[in-house]
Amino acid sequence: MNRLIAALVILAALYGGYWFVGAATVEKQGTAALEGLSSDGWDVTYGALDTVGFPNRFDTTLSDFSLTEPSTGVTWAAPFVQVLALSYRPDRAIIAFAPSQTVVLPWGEAVTVSTDGLLASLEYRIGGDFGLEHLTAESGPISLLSDRGWRVTAERALAAQREAGAADSFDLWFD
């Protein structure tokens, strides 16, 4: 019985160590990706990048996030973005978006995007040939409201992308 308990304690300690190393790696790679965007000219600001979810998940939250593309000046800002992944399936993730986000277009027009449950699920290859295999984004009721007075709404929205076989070739679907 003592051997069984010792084996369970050792396995729990090893798995706990795996999680803490994995969480630190997720945060390090997230920070490196954001710094890479900054070095490419993007304006990237955020309050914090934190990972929680011990022991089964890597739930990473980026708070007070703003991203501006350098050539057009398009800016996207959100109070938070969450990347949720199972610790034993790090090649799949769900991205959860804040219910309210803002997009500023190149001519200065601000569009507020209000959603009910905007989520994106993705699967990607990890390693040297990193690549997005497929992505599905969906939302319940969604509304786009411009500071210039126009509004677009939909009961739901769905978009999907997957690799199509040939290099740099994708299938897209919208509903």
N, CA, C and O of each residue as an XYZ file, in Angstrom:
700
protein
N       0.818     -1.197      0.000
C       0.000      0.000      0.000
C       0.862      1.260      0.000
O       0.551      2.238     -0.681
N       1.961      1.224      0.782
C       2.856      2.377      0.831
C       3.479      2.663     -0.523
O       3.677      3.823     -0.886
N       3.794      1.596     -1.283
C       4.365      1.783     -2.621
C       3.357      2.451     -3.560
O       3.718      3.310     -4.364
N       2.115      2.052     -3.449
C       1.069      2.640     -4.279
C       0.912      4.129     -3.960
O       0.824      4.956     -4.868
N       0.877      4.458     -2.703
C       0.767      5.863     -2.304
C       1.980      6.646     -2.779
O       1.842      7.759     -3.287
N       3.172      6.070     -2.617
C       4.402      6.739     -3.069
C       4.372      6.943     -4.583
O       4.766      7.999     -5.078
N       3.905      5.930     -5.316
C       3.819      6.049     -6.774
C       2.830      7.144     -7.172
O       3.096      7.916     -8.092
N       1.697      7.212     -6.487
C       0.711      8.251     -6.785
C       1.247      9.642     -6.470
O       1.014     10.582     -7.229
N       1.957      9.778     -5.369
C       2.551     11.070     -5.002
C       3.583     11.485     -6.043
O       3.633     12.650     -6.437
N       4.406     10.543     -6.489
C       5.425     10.853     -7.510
C       4.757     11.250     -8.821
O       5.162     12.228     -9.448
N       3.736     10.501     -9.243
C       3.033     10.839    -10.494
C       2.361     12.204    -10.396
O       2.409     12.986    -11.346
N       1.737     12.496     -9.259
C       1.096     13.800     -9.069
C       2.135     14.917     -9.116
O       1.890     15.967     -9.711
N       3.285     14.698     -8.497
C       4.352     15.706     -8.510
C       4.881     15.911     -9.928
O       5.127     17.046    -10.336
N       5.058     14.829    -10.679
C       5.531     14.953    -12.065
C       4.512     15.708    -12.921
O       4.886     16.587    -13.697
N       3.229     15.369    -12.783
C       2.206     16.055    -13.569
C       2.103     17.526    -13.163
O       1.955     18.403    -14.015
N       2.182     17.788    -11.862
C       2.178     19.182    -11.399
C       3.355     19.952    -11.968
O       3.206     21.099    -12.390
N       4.523     19.327    -11.981
C       5.702     19.966    -12.580
C       5.496     20.231    -14.063
O       5.867     21.289    -14.571
N       4.892     19.247    -14.764
C       4.580     19.436    -16.183
C       3.695     20.661    -16.372
O       3.933     21.473    -17.266
N       2.664     20.794    -15.521
C       1.747     21.922    -15.677
C       2.472     23.246    -15.464
O       2.301     24.174    -16.255
N       3.274     23.349    -14.413
C       3.948     24.620    -14.129
C       4.958     24.972    -15.223
O       5.080     26.139    -15.597
N       5.677     23.983    -15.735
C       6.589     24.244    -16.856
C       5.788     24.640    -18.096
O       6.160     25.570    -18.811
N       4.688     23.929    -18.344
C       3.842     24.250    -19.493
C       3.243     25.637    -19.402
O       3.222     26.364    -20.395
N       2.753     26.021    -18.226
C       2.168     27.355    -18.047
C       3.216     28.436    -18.256
O       2.942     29.458    -18.885
N       4.416     28.215    -17.731
C       5.497     29.190    -17.935
C       5.861     29.283    -19.412
O       6.145     30.371    -19.914
N       5.856     28.159    -20.104
C       6.165     28.147    -21.544
C       5.087     28.887    -22.331
O       5.402     29.654    -23.240
N       3.827     28.663    -21.990
C       2.724     29.357    -22.661
C       2.889     30.871    -22.499
O       2.774     31.615    -23.472
N       3.155     31.321    -21.287
C       3.319     32.756    -21.050
C       4.548     33.305    -21.780
O       4.503     34.399    -22.341
N       5.640     32.547    -21.769
C       6.861     32.984    -22.455
C       6.627     33.093    -23.964
O       7.036     34.073    -24.586
N       5.968     32.091    -24.552
C       5.689     32.130    -25.991
C       4.693     33.236    -26.339
O       4.824     33.882    -27.378
N       3.701     33.456    -25.479
C       2.746     34.539    -25.707
C       3.433     35.896    -25.682
O       3.199     36.735    -26.552
N       4.277     36.105    -24.689
C       5.021     37.360    -24.591
C       5.950     37.528    -25.785
O       6.064     38.627    -26.328
N       6.619     36.446    -26.202
C       7.526     36.509    -27.356
C       6.753     36.841    -28.634
O       7.234     37.610    -29.466
N       5.559     36.265    -28.793
C       4.752     36.561    -29.987
C       4.352     38.033    -30.013
O       4.403     38.671    -31.064
N       3.957     38.572    -28.866
C       3.578     39.986    -28.797
C       4.793     40.885    -29.049
O       4.677     41.908    -29.725
N       5.948     40.509    -28.513
C       7.167     41.283    -28.771
C       7.570     41.194    -30.235
O       8.086     42.159    -30.800
N       7.333     40.023    -30.860
C       7.606     39.870    -32.290
C       6.741     40.797    -33.124
O       7.220     41.397    -34.087
N       5.472     40.920    -32.765
C       4.600     41.864    -33.462
C       5.120     43.293    -33.284
O       5.147     44.069    -34.240
N       5.528     43.636    -32.073
C       6.062     44.982    -31.817
C       7.301     45.245    -32.656
O       7.454     46.331    -33.213
N       8.186     44.261    -32.750
C       9.405     44.467    -33.537
C       9.107     44.547    -35.030
O       9.915     45.074    -35.795
N       7.949     44.029    -35.453
C       7.525     44.149    -36.852
C       6.767     45.441    -37.117
O       6.254     45.643    -38.217
N       6.691     46.319    -36.119
C       6.063     47.625    -36.311
C       4.659     47.761    -35.754
O       4.104     48.859    -35.762
N       4.069     46.677    -35.272
C       2.732     46.749    -34.705
C       2.806     47.469    -33.361
O       3.791     47.341    -32.633
N       1.764     48.224    -33.039
C       1.658     48.841    -31.720
C       0.841     47.888    -30.856
O      -0.356     47.707    -31.080
N       1.492     47.283    -29.874
C       0.872     46.284    -29.014
C       0.913     46.792    -27.583
O       1.984     47.096    -27.058
N      -0.253     46.886    -26.948
C      -0.293     47.235    -25.528
C      -1.222     46.264    -24.811
O      -2.226     45.815    -25.364
N      -0.868     45.954    -23.580
C      -1.714     45.096    -22.761
C      -1.353     45.297    -21.304
O      -0.238     45.704    -20.977
N      -2.304     45.008    -20.437
C      -2.097     45.178    -19.005
C      -1.351     44.018    -18.390
O      -0.371     44.219    -17.674
N      -1.806     42.795    -18.661
C      -1.182     41.612    -18.073
C      -1.434     40.406    -18.964
O      -2.390     40.369    -19.739
N      -0.559     39.426    -18.837
C      -0.714     38.140    -19.496
C      -0.531     37.095    -18.397
O       0.571     36.926    -17.875
N      -1.605     36.400    -18.048
C      -1.581     35.448    -16.939
C      -2.165     34.113    -17.362
O      -3.123     34.058    -18.134
N      -1.571     33.021    -16.841
C      -2.068     31.678    -17.116
C      -2.475     31.016    -15.813
O      -1.718     31.010    -14.842
N      -3.687     30.453    -15.802
C      -4.218     29.701    -14.667
C      -4.798     28.403    -15.220
O      -4.698     28.135    -16.417
N      -5.409     27.594    -14.342
C      -6.102     26.396    -14.805
C      -5.537     25.091    -14.290
O      -5.922     24.022    -14.762
N      -4.632     25.159    -13.333
C      -4.035     23.945    -12.796
C      -5.119     22.997    -12.323
O      -6.038     23.453    -11.644
N      -5.077     21.733    -12.628
C      -4.006     20.991    -13.272
C      -4.290     20.609    -14.728
O      -3.396     20.116    -15.415
N      -5.531     20.831    -15.213
C      -5.905     20.285    -16.525
C      -5.892     21.270    -17.673
O      -6.011     20.860    -18.828
N      -5.751     22.564    -17.396
C      -5.912     23.546    -18.464
C      -4.829     24.609    -18.404
O      -4.267     24.896    -17.347
N      -4.554     25.179    -19.559
C      -3.752     26.389    -19.658
C      -4.707     27.481    -20.122
O      -4.928     27.634    -21.323
N      -5.271     28.235    -19.198
C      -6.198     29.321    -19.507
C      -5.435     30.635    -19.383
O      -5.155     31.106    -18.280
N      -5.107     31.216    -20.528
C      -4.280     32.415    -20.561
C      -5.147     33.619    -20.891
O      -5.878     33.614    -21.882
N      -5.064     34.647    -20.060
C      -5.845     35.864    -20.252
C      -4.909     37.029    -20.517
O      -3.951     37.268    -19.780
N      -5.211     37.742    -21.582
C      -4.513     38.970    -21.947
C      -5.485     40.094    -21.648
O      -6.548     40.172    -22.264
N      -5.138     40.972    -20.706
C      -6.077     42.022    -20.298
C      -5.695     43.367    -20.894
O      -4.533     43.625    -21.208
N      -6.718     44.228    -21.044
C      -6.541     45.587    -21.575
C      -5.681     45.573    -22.837
O      -4.651     46.242    -22.918
N      -6.131     44.796    -23.813
C      -5.355     44.513    -25.021
C      -5.708     45.482    -26.141
O      -6.880     45.770    -26.385
N      -4.682     45.977    -26.814
C      -4.859     46.846    -27.971
C      -3.781     46.499    -28.994
O      -2.615     46.313    -28.647
N      -4.189     46.415    -30.258
C      -3.290     46.016    -31.330
C      -3.539     46.924    -32.534
O      -4.666     47.018    -33.020
N      -2.482     47.595    -33.015
C      -2.603     48.473    -34.178
C      -1.687     47.989    -35.285
O      -0.481     47.844    -35.085
N      -2.262     47.741    -36.456
C      -1.521     47.285    -37.626
C      -0.755     48.464    -38.207
O      -1.330     49.541    -38.366
N       0.545     48.294    -38.535
C       1.367     49.444    -38.894
C       1.057     50.109    -40.241
O       1.150     51.332    -40.346
N       0.696     49.345    -41.261
C       0.539     49.974    -42.575
C      -0.798     50.677    -42.751
O      -0.870     51.679    -43.463
N      -1.862     50.178    -42.120
C      -3.185     50.798    -42.286
C      -3.607     51.619    -41.075
O      -4.432     52.525    -41.196
N      -3.051     51.312    -39.918
C      -3.458     51.993    -38.694
C      -4.728     51.441    -38.089
O      -5.267     52.029    -37.151
N      -5.225     50.316    -38.603
C      -6.409     49.690    -38.016
C      -6.056     49.230    -36.604
O      -5.049     48.557    -36.384
N      -6.917     49.614    -35.647
C      -6.689     49.258    -34.252
C      -7.837     48.416    -33.742
O      -9.003     48.707    -34.005
N      -7.497     47.371    -33.012
C      -8.487     46.534    -32.344
C      -8.174     46.569    -30.854
O      -7.026     46.368    -30.456
N      -9.177     46.819    -30.035
C      -8.980     46.889    -28.589
C     -10.089     46.115    -27.885
O     -11.246     46.130    -28.306
N      -9.707     45.439    -26.805
C     -10.673     44.672    -26.021
C     -10.215     44.654    -24.565
O      -9.017     44.679    -24.286
N     -11.177     44.611    -23.637
C     -10.789     44.552    -22.231
C     -10.059     43.259    -21.881
O      -9.255     43.231    -20.949
N     -10.339     42.180    -22.633
C      -9.613     40.922    -22.439
C      -9.787     40.017    -23.645
O     -10.728     40.155    -24.426
N      -8.850     39.087    -23.771
C      -8.922     37.975    -24.713
C      -8.389     36.775    -23.939
O      -7.367     36.873    -23.260
N      -9.079     35.649    -24.043
C      -8.638     34.451    -23.343
C      -8.333     33.346    -24.341
O      -9.092     33.120    -25.284
N      -7.219     32.660    -24.127
C      -6.863     31.482    -24.908
C      -6.933     30.305    -23.941
O      -6.187     30.245    -22.964
N      -7.838     29.372    -24.224
C      -8.130     28.255    -23.329
C      -7.702     26.950    -23.994
O      -8.157     26.634    -25.093
N      -6.829     26.191    -23.331
C      -6.350     24.929    -23.905
C      -6.264     23.880    -22.809
O      -5.942     24.183    -21.660
N      -6.557     22.644    -23.182
C      -6.353     21.538    -22.260
C      -4.851     21.281    -22.147
O      -4.142     21.318    -23.152
N      -4.369     21.026    -20.958
C      -2.927     20.851    -20.772
C      -2.414     19.610    -21.491
O      -1.233     19.544    -21.833
N      -3.268     18.636    -21.726
C      -2.847     17.415    -22.425
C      -3.169     17.463    -23.923
O      -2.927     16.481    -24.625
N      -3.709     18.579    -24.431
C      -3.946     18.789    -25.872
C      -3.547     20.210    -26.246
O      -4.404     21.001    -26.641
N      -2.265     20.554    -26.130
C      -1.856     21.938    -26.386
C      -1.919     22.348    -27.857
O      -1.662     23.509    -28.176
N      -2.254     21.424    -28.759
C      -2.367     21.759    -30.176
C      -3.775     22.200    -30.559
O      -4.065     22.406    -31.737
N      -4.649     22.345    -29.566
C      -6.014     22.818    -29.787
C      -6.309     23.892    -28.755
O      -5.864     23.805    -27.610
N      -7.057     24.898    -29.164
C      -7.373     25.978    -28.230
C      -8.715     26.587    -28.589
O      -9.204     26.462    -29.712
N      -9.288     27.241    -27.611
C     -10.488     28.052    -27.803
C     -10.112     29.474    -27.412
O      -9.506     29.694    -26.363
N     -10.467     30.426    -28.244
C     -10.231     31.834    -27.934
C     -11.580     32.445    -27.583
O     -12.521     32.394    -28.375
N     -11.666     33.021    -26.395
C     -12.894     33.672    -25.931
C     -12.661     35.179    -25.949
O     -11.692     35.677    -25.377
N     -13.555     35.889    -26.606
C     -13.429     37.336    -26.749
C     -14.358     38.061    -25.785
O     -15.397     37.534    -25.390
N     -13.973     39.261    -25.419
C     -14.803     40.100    -24.543
C     -16.127     40.411    -25.246
O     -16.172     40.453    -26.476
N     -17.195     40.626    -24.492
C     -18.496     40.929    -25.100
C     -18.523     42.251    -25.854
O     -19.389     42.457    -26.704
N     -17.592     43.148    -25.556
C     -17.523     44.424    -26.259
C     -16.082     44.702    -26.656
O     -15.166     44.616    -25.838
N     -15.898     45.039    -27.933
C     -14.576     45.335    -28.479
C     -14.706     46.557    -29.377
O     -15.807     46.928    -29.786
N     -13.585     47.167    -29.673
C     -13.606     48.337    -30.542
C     -12.591     48.161    -31.670
O     -11.456     47.738    -31.455
N     -13.038     48.499    -32.876
C     -12.159     48.509    -34.039
C     -12.149     49.929    -34.579
O     -13.203     50.492    -34.876
N     -10.955     50.514    -34.709
C     -10.823     51.852    -35.291
C     -10.253     51.666    -36.689
O      -9.166     51.115    -36.864
N     -11.004     52.133    -37.679
C     -10.644     51.970    -39.087
C      -9.631     53.032    -39.511
O      -9.453     54.024    -38.804
N      -8.967     52.843    -40.646
C      -7.894     53.765    -41.052
C      -8.311     55.235    -41.140
O      -7.480     56.119    -40.932
N      -9.563     55.507    -41.439
C     -10.029     56.895    -41.569
C     -10.548     57.447    -40.246
O     -11.141     58.525    -40.221
N     -10.331     56.715    -39.130
C     -10.685     57.214    -37.809
C     -12.052     56.803    -37.299
O     -12.403     57.122    -36.163
N     -12.825     56.109    -38.100
C     -14.149     55.669    -37.670
C     -14.007     54.535    -36.650
O     -13.291     53.562    -36.887
N     -14.687     54.670    -35.531
C     -14.659     53.640    -34.486
C     -15.921     52.797    -34.572
O     -17.029     53.328    -34.637
N     -15.747     51.479    -34.572
C     -16.861     50.547    -34.626
C     -16.823     49.709    -33.351
O     -15.824     49.050    -33.063
N     -17.907     49.740    -32.597
C     -18.025     48.921    -31.400
C     -18.664     47.600    -31.791
O     -19.748     47.568    -32.375
N     -17.984     46.516    -31.464
C     -18.477     45.172    -31.749
C     -18.996     44.597    -30.437
O     -18.240     44.410    -29.484
N     -20.303     44.320    -30.401
C     -20.925     43.730    -29.211
C     -21.383     42.332    -29.566
O     -22.094     42.139    -30.553
N     -20.981     41.354    -28.767
C     -21.311     39.972    -29.072
C     -21.814     39.245    -27.841
O     -21.577     39.652    -26.704
N     -22.504     38.177    -28.103
C     -22.931     37.278    -27.044
C     -22.238     35.934    -27.293
O     -22.731     35.095    -28.048
N     -21.100     35.751    -26.652
C     -20.403     34.474    -26.771
C     -19.553     34.307    -28.003
O     -19.602     33.248    -28.629
N     -18.774     35.303    -28.383
C     -17.869     35.164    -29.532
C     -16.703     34.269    -29.129
O     -15.907     34.604    -28.252
N     -16.627     33.118    -29.801
C     -15.582     32.128    -29.541
C     -14.965     31.687    -30.854
O     -15.630     31.667    -31.890
N     -13.701     31.336    -30.805
C     -13.033     30.742    -31.955
C     -12.309     29.490    -31.469
O     -11.575     29.543    -30.482
N     -12.510     28.374    -32.149
C     -11.763     27.163    -31.829
C     -10.785     26.912    -32.954
O     -11.110     27.085    -34.129
N      -9.584     26.502    -32.583
C      -8.572     26.273    -33.598
C      -7.728     25.074    -33.257
O      -7.562     24.704    -32.095
N      -7.197     24.473    -34.310
C      -6.261     23.364    -34.173
C      -5.066     23.703    -35.033
O      -5.213     24.153    -36.169
N      -3.875     23.484    -34.488
C      -2.662     23.877    -35.187
C      -1.568     22.860    -34.943
O      -1.612     22.083    -33.989
N      -0.581     22.884    -35.831
C       0.593     22.027    -35.694
C       1.609     22.738    -34.811
O       1.878     23.927    -34.980
N       2.154     22.006    -33.888
C       3.200     22.540    -33.024
C       4.527     22.018    -33.545
O       4.622     20.862    -33.958
N       5.529     22.840    -33.528
C       6.849     22.400    -33.954
C       7.373     23.250    -35.089
O       6.912     24.369    -35.316
N       8.342     22.702    -35.798
C       9.038     23.443    -36.851
C       8.129     23.942    -37.956
O       8.330     25.047    -38.460
N       7.123     23.150    -38.350
C       6.230     23.579    -39.430
C       4.905     24.067    -38.856
O       3.837     23.697    -39.343
N       4.979     24.900    -37.818
C       3.776     25.432    -37.169
C       2.809     25.944    -38.219
O       3.194     26.679    -39.128
N       1.565     25.554    -38.089
C       0.559     26.036    -39.026
C      -0.837     25.813    -38.495
O      -1.083     24.895    -37.713
N      -1.733     26.649    -38.924
C      -3.133     26.556    -38.535
C      -3.808     25.525    -39.427
O      -3.849     25.694    -40.645
N      -4.340     24.453    -38.831
C      -5.017     23.418    -39.604
C      -6.472     23.773    -39.866
O      -6.965     23.621    -40.983
N      -7.154     24.247    -38.834
C      -8.518     24.738    -39.053
C      -8.925     25.668    -37.924
O      -8.394     25.612    -36.814
N      -9.880     26.519    -38.243
C     -10.383     27.508    -37.308
C     -11.881     27.646    -37.537
O     -12.342     27.689    -38.678
N     -12.629     27.715    -36.458
C     -14.059     27.978    -36.522
C     -14.371     29.086    -35.532
O     -14.037     28.974    -34.353
N     -15.004     30.148    -35.992
C     -15.405     31.258    -35.124
C     -16.919     31.366    -35.175
O     -17.526     31.306    -36.245
N     -17.520     31.528    -33.998
C     -18.977     31.644    -33.960
C     -19.398     32.576    -32.842
O     -18.693     32.762    -31.849
N     -20.565     33.153    -33.039
C     -21.113     34.070    -32.044
C     -22.623     33.959    -32.053
O     -23.241     33.632    -33.066
N     -23.202     34.240    -30.892
C     -24.648     34.421    -30.814
C     -24.956     35.785    -31.398
O     -24.271     36.210    -32.328
N     -25.947     36.482    -30.897
C     -26.258     37.808    -31.426
C     -25.005     38.701    -31.458
O     -24.245     38.773    -30.493
N     -24.824     39.365    -32.584
C     -23.658     40.224    -32.781
C     -24.117     41.543    -33.377
O     -25.019     41.580    -34.214
N     -23.490     42.623    -32.937
C     -23.863     43.957    -33.400
C     -22.601     44.771    -33.648
O     -21.669     44.750    -32.844
N     -22.579     45.480    -34.755
C     -21.513     46.427    -35.054
C     -22.148     47.807    -35.102
O     -23.071     48.041    -35.883
N     -21.660     48.724    -34.271
C     -22.215     50.068    -34.184
C     -21.101     51.077    -34.424
O     -20.126     51.134    -33.675
N     -21.257     51.873    -35.482
C     -20.259     52.876    -35.833
C     -20.503     54.178    -35.081
O     -21.640     54.526    -34.760
N     -19.420     54.881    -34.809
C     -19.581     56.208    -34.207
C     -20.091     57.215    -35.241
O     -20.306     58.383    -34.919
N     -20.286     56.757    -36.487
C     -20.845     57.615    -37.539
C     -22.322     57.312    -37.783
O     -22.926     57.839    -38.717
N     -22.902     56.449    -36.925
C     -24.347     56.290    -36.965
C     -24.878     55.016    -37.591
O     -26.064     54.735    -37.419
N     -24.095     54.227    -38.300
C     -24.656     53.021    -38.900
C     -24.518     51.846    -37.936
O     -23.691     51.849    -37.025
N     -25.368     50.834    -38.176
C     -25.394     49.650    -37.322
C     -25.680     48.422    -38.176
O     -26.495     48.476    -39.097
N     -25.008     47.315    -37.871
C     -25.252     46.027    -38.518
C     -25.442     45.008    -37.401
O     -24.655     44.966    -36.455
N     -26.490     44.184    -37.510
C     -26.730     43.157    -36.506
C     -27.003     41.820    -37.180
O     -27.414     41.754    -38.338
N     -26.762     40.757    -36.419
C     -27.069     39.412    -36.897
C     -27.462     38.564    -35.696
O     -26.960     38.763    -34.590
N     -28.361     37.621    -35.926
C     -28.776     36.707    -34.861
C     -27.622     35.805    -34.443
O     -27.475     35.474    -33.267
N     -26.805     35.411    -35.417
C     -25.634     34.596    -35.145
C     -24.660     34.748    -36.305
O     -25.032     35.193    -37.391
N     -23.436     34.379    -36.066
C     -22.429     34.434    -37.123
C     -21.530     33.207    -36.987
O     -21.250     32.742    -35.882
N     -21.091     32.699    -38.125
C     -20.219     31.533    -38.141
C     -19.257     31.668    -39.309
O     -19.666     31.988    -40.426
N     -17.985     31.424    -39.051
C     -16.962     31.426    -40.102
C     -16.023     30.260    -39.827
O     -15.715     29.958    -38.674
N     -15.571     29.612    -40.886
C     -14.661     28.476    -40.732
C     -13.593     28.517    -41.813
O     -13.815     29.006    -42.921
N     -12.441     27.996    -41.463
C     -11.302     27.914    -42.380
C     -10.608     26.588    -42.135
O     -10.497     26.139    -40.994
N     -10.139     25.957    -43.212
C      -9.339     24.742    -43.066
C      -8.341     24.670    -44.205
O      -8.528     25.284    -45.256
N      -7.284     23.913    -43.982
C      -6.304     23.708    -45.043
C      -6.967     22.945    -46.184
O      -7.808     22.076    -45.955
N      -6.579     23.278    -47.421
C      -7.197     22.646    -48.581
C      -6.289     21.640    -49.275
O      -6.649     21.124    -50.333
N      -5.145     21.353    -48.719
C      -4.268     20.348    -49.317
C      -3.038     20.937    -49.974
O      -1.921     20.537    -49.647
N      -3.208     21.870    -50.886
C      -2.062     22.504    -51.541
C      -1.437     23.521    -50.584
O      -2.104     24.039    -49.688
N      -0.162     23.794    -50.788
C       0.545     24.750    -49.929
C      -0.144     26.114    -49.974
O      -0.502     26.599    -51.048
N      -0.322     26.716    -48.828
C      -0.947     28.027    -48.702
C      -2.314     28.102    -49.359
O      -2.674     29.134    -49.926
N      -3.072     27.028    -49.290
C      -4.404     26.969    -49.867
C      -5.400     26.613    -48.766
O      -5.159     25.702    -47.974
N      -6.547     27.354    -48.719
C      -7.515     27.169    -47.653
C      -8.926     27.151    -48.212
O      -9.212     27.768    -49.238
N      -9.790     26.444    -47.531
C     -11.228     26.500    -47.785
C     -11.812     27.440    -46.739
O     -11.431     27.378    -45.570
N     -12.737     28.314    -47.148
C     -13.402     29.244    -46.243
C     -14.908     29.025    -46.328
O     -15.436     28.687    -47.387
N     -15.590     29.219    -45.210
C     -17.040     29.092    -45.180
C     -17.581     30.138    -44.230
O     -17.046     30.334    -43.139
N     -18.655     30.818    -44.650
C     -19.293     31.851    -43.848
C     -20.787     31.609    -43.781
O     -21.387     31.152    -44.754
N     -21.385     31.907    -42.655
C     -22.845     31.810    -42.532
C     -23.281     32.933    -41.593
O     -24.471     33.079    -41.316
